[in-house]
Short mmCIF file of C-alpha atoms in Angstrom, two decimals:
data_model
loop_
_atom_site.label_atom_id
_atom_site.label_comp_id
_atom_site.label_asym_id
_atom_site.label_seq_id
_atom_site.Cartn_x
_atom_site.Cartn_y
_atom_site.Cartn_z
CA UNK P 126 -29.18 0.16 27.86
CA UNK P 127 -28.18 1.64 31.19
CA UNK P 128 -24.83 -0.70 31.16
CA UNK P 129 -23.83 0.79 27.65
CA UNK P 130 -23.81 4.28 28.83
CA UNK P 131 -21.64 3.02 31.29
CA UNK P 132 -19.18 2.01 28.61
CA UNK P 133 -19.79 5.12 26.67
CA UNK P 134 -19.12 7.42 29.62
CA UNK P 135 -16.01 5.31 30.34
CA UNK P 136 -14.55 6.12 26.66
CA UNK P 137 -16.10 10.24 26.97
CA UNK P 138 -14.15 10.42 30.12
CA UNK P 139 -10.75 9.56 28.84
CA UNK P 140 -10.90 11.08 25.53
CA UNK P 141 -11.52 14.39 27.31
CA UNK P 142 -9.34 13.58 30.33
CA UNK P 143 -12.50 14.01 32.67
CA UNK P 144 -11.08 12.66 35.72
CA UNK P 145 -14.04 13.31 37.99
CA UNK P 146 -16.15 11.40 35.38
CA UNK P 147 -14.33 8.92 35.58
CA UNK P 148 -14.07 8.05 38.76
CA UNK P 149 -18.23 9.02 39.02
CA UNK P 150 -18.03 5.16 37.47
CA UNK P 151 -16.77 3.28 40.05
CA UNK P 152 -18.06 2.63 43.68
CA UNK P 153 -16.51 3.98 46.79
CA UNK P 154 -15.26 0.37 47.70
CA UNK P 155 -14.37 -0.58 43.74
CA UNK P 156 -11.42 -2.89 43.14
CA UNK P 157 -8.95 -2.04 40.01
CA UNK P 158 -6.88 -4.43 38.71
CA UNK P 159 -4.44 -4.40 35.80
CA UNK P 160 -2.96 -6.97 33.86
CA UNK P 161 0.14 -6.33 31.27
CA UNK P 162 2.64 -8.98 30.12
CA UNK P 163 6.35 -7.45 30.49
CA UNK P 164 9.03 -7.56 28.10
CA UNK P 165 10.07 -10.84 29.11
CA UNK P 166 6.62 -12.70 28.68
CA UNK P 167 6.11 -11.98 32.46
CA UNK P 168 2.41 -11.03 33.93
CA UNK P 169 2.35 -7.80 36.21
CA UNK P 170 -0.42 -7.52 38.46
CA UNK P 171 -1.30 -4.49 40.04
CA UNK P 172 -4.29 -3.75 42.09
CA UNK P 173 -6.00 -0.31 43.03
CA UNK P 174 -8.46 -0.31 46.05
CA UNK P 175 -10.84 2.50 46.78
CA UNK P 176 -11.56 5.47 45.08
CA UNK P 177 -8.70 7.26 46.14
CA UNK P 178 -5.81 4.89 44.67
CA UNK P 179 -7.50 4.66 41.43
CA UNK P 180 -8.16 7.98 40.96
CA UNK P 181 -3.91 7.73 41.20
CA UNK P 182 -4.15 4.61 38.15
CA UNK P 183 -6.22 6.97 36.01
CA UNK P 184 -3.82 10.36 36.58
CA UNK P 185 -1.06 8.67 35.41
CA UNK P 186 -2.56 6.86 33.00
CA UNK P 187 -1.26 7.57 28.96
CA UNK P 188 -4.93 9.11 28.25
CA UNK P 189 -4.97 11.65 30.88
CA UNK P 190 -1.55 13.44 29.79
CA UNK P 191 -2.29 16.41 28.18
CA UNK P 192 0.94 16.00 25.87
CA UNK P 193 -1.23 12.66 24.36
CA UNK P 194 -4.47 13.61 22.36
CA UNK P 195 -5.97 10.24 22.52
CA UNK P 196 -9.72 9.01 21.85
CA UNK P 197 -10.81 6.15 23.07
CA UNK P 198 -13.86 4.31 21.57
CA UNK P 199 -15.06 0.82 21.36
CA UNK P 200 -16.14 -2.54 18.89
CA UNK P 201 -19.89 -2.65 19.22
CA UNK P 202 -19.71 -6.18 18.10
CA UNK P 203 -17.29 -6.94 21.01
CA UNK P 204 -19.59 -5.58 23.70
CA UNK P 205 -20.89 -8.54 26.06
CA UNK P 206 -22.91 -8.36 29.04
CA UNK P 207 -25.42 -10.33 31.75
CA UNK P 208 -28.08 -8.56 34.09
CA UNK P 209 -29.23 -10.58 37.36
CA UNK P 210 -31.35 -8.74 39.42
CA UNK P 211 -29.15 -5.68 41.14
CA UNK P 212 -25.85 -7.59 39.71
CA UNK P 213 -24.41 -7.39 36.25
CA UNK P 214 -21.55 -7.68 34.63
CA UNK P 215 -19.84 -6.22 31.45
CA UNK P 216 -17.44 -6.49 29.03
CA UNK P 217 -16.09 -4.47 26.35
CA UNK P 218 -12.70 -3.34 24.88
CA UNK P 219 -10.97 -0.01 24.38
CA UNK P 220 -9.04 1.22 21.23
CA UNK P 221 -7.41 4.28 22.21
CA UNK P 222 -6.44 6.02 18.78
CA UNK P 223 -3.29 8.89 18.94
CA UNK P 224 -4.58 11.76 17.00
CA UNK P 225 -1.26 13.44 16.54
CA UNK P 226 0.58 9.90 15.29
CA UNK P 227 -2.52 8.67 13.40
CA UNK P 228 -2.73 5.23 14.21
CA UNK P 229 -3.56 3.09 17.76
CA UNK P 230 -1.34 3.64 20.76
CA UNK P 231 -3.37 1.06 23.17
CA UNK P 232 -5.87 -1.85 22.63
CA UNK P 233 -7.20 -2.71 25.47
CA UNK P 234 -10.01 -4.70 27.42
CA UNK P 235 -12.35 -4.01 30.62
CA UNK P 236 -13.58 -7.26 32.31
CA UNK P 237 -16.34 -5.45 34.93
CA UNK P 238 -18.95 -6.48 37.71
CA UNK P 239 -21.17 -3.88 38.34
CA UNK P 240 -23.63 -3.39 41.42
CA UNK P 241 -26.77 -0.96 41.03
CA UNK P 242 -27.09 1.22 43.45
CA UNK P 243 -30.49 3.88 44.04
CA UNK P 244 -30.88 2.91 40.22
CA UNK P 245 -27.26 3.92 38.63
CA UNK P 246 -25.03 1.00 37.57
CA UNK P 247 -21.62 1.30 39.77
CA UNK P 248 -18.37 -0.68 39.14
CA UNK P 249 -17.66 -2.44 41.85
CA UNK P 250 -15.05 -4.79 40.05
CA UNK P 251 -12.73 -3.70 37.06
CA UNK P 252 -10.69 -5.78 35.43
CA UNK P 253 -8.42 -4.11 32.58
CA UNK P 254 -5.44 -6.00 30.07
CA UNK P 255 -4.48 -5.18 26.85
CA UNK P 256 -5.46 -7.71 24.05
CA UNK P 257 -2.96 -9.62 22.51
CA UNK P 258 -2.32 -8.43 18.80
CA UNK P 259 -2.09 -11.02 16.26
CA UNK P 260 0.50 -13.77 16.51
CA UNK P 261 2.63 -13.47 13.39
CA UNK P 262 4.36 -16.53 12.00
CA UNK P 263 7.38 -17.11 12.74
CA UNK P 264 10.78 -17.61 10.86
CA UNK P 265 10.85 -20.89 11.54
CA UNK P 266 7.49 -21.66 9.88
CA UNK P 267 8.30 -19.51 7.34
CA UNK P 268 11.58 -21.30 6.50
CA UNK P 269 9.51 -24.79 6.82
CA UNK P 270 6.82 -23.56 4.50
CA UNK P 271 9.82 -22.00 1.47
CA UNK P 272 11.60 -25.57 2.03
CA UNK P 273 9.03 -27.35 0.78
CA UNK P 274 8.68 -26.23 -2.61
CA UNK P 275 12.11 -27.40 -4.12
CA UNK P 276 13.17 -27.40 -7.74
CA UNK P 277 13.31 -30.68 -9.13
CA UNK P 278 15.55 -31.01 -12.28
CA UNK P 279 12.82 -33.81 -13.95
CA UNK P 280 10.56 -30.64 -14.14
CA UNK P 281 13.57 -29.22 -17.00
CA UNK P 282 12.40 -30.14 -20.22
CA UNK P 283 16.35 -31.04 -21.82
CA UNK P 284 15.85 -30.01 -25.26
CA UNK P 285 14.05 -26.86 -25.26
CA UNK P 286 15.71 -25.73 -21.77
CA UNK P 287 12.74 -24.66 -20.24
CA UNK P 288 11.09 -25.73 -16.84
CA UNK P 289 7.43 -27.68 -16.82
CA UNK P 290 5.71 -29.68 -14.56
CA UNK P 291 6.46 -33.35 -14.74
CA UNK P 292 3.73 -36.06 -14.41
CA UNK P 293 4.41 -38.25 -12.15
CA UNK P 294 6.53 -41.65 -12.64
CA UNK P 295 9.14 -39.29 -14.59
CA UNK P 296 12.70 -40.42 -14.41
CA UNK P 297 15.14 -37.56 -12.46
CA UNK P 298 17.90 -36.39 -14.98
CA UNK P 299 15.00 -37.25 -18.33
CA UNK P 300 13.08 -35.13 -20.41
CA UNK P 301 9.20 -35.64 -19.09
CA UNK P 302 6.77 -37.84 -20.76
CA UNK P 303 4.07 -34.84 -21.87
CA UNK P 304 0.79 -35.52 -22.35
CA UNK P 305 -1.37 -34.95 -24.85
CA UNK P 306 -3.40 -32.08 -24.39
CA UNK P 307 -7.30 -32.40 -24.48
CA UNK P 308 -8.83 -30.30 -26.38
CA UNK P 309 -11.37 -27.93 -24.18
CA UNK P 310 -14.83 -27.31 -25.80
CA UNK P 311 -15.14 -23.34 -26.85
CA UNK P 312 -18.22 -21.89 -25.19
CA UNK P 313 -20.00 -19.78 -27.69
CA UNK P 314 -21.87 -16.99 -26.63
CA UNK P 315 -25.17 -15.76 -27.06
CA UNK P 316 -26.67 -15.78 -30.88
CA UNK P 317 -26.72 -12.47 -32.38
CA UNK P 318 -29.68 -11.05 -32.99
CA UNK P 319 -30.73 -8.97 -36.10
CA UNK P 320 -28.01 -7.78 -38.64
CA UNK P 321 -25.44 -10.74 -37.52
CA UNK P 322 -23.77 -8.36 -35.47
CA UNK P 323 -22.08 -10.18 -32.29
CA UNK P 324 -21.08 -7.52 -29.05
CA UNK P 325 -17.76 -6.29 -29.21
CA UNK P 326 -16.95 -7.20 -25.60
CA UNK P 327 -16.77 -10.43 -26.05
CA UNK P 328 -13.34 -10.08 -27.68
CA UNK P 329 -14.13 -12.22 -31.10
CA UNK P 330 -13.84 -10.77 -34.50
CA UNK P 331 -16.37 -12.62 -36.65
CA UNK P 332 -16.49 -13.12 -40.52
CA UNK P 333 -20.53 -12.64 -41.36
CA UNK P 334 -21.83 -12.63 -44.94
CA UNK P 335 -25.08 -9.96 -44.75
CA UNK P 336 -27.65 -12.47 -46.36
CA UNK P 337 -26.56 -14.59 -43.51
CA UNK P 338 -29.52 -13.18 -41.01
CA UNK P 339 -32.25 -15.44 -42.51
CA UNK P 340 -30.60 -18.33 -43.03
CA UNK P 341 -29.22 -18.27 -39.52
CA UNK P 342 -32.56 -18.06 -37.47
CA UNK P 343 -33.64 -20.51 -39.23
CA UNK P 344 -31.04 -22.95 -38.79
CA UNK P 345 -30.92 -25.61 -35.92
CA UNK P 346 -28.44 -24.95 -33.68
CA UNK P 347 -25.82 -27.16 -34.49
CA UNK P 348 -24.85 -26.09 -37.83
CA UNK P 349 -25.89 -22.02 -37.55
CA UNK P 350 -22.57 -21.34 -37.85
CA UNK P 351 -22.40 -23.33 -40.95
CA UNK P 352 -25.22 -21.70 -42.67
CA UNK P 353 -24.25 -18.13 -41.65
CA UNK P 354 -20.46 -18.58 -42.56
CA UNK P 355 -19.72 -17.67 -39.33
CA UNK P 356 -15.63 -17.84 -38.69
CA UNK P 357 -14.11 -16.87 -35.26
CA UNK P 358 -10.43 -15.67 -35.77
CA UNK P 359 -9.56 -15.40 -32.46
CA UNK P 360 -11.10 -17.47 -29.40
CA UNK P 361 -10.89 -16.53 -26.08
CA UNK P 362 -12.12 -19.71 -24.84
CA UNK P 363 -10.50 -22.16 -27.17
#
């Protein structure tokens, strides 16, 4: 519990642009290092050692400017970390939201070991790179994936000028061999119950003769709708 109010003190300090509580984090000796991938696909490295040079990363960083209203706040689900003994270490990631723009300016992650020191967890360690966003597809897969679905002018039936799908074994340039269509069996619903009356929602409008009611619960079920007179007009399922 002590290591999450670590990460919870991290995220209070730079959504209020607390500097000193910031820095109360780390431990006079802690080591900073970033990680960000430049325009050209390149990895910068920079590293911060001592209290004194990262108080400098965290004055210019974006959340500190008081022009930016950010709020920074992490995925529980994302949170990892491992005690041993006076040692830990601790993971979580960073979503710093833009108030003013609505949306998230920075996603970010904190890779941190963590020393405990008269009973206070102290990062001795940091880690920090932003996470890579999704990897979108690109226009050559796209292209790839459109080229494979081609018209194919044995899918034109000739006569009637429309397009089907043709079994295969058709010949190009021919009108398809169709088959027959098998008939599907029409699910009934649920018997009505007193007065012959079937639901309206089941989109059916039903013929019933009113001395129908005895003569139907009595039937067996194969030939009620004989013996009630029973007609569907319209079948949903048919």
């Amino acid at each position: 519990m002590q290591l999450h109010k670590v990460e919870i003190a991290f995220h209070e300090a730079g959504s209020t642009r607390n500097l000193n509580q910031m820095l109360s984090l780390f431990a006079d000796d802690a080591v900073l290092t970033t990680i960000r991938k430049t325009d050209d696909g390149k990895e910068q490295i920079k590293t911060y050692t001592g209290k004194e040079q990262i108080k400098n990363y965290w004055q210019a960083h974006p959340a500190f400017q008081p022009q930016n209203q950010w709020v920074g706040y992490t995925p529980a689900f994302r949170i990892r970390y491992t005690v041993e003994g006076d040692r830990a270490h601790l993971y979580f990631e960073c979503l710093w939201m833009d108030k003013a723009a609505g949306k998230i300016a920075a996603h970010t992650n904190s890779d941190d070991t963590l020393a405990r020191v008269n009973g206070r967890w102290l990062i001795e360690e940091m880690k920090a790179a932003s996470v890579p966003g999704l990897q979108r597809r690109s226009p050559r897969n796209r292209s790839s994936a459109a080229s494979n679905y081609r018209f194919d002018e044995s899918r034109r039936v000739a006569d009637a000028g429309t397009r089907t799908r043709s079994p295969p074994g058709n010949t190009p340039g021919h009108a398809p061999r169709l088959r027959p269509r098998r008939a599907r069996r029409s699910r009934s619903p649920t018997p009505p119950g007193p007065g012959c009356e079937w639901p309206a929602d089941f989109g059916m409008i039903w013929s019933v003769r009113s001395e129908c009611c005895a003569a139907y619960a009595a039937s067996p079920m194969g030939s009620r709708q004989t013996a009630c007179g029973i007609r569907p007009r319209t079948d949903p399922y048919g």
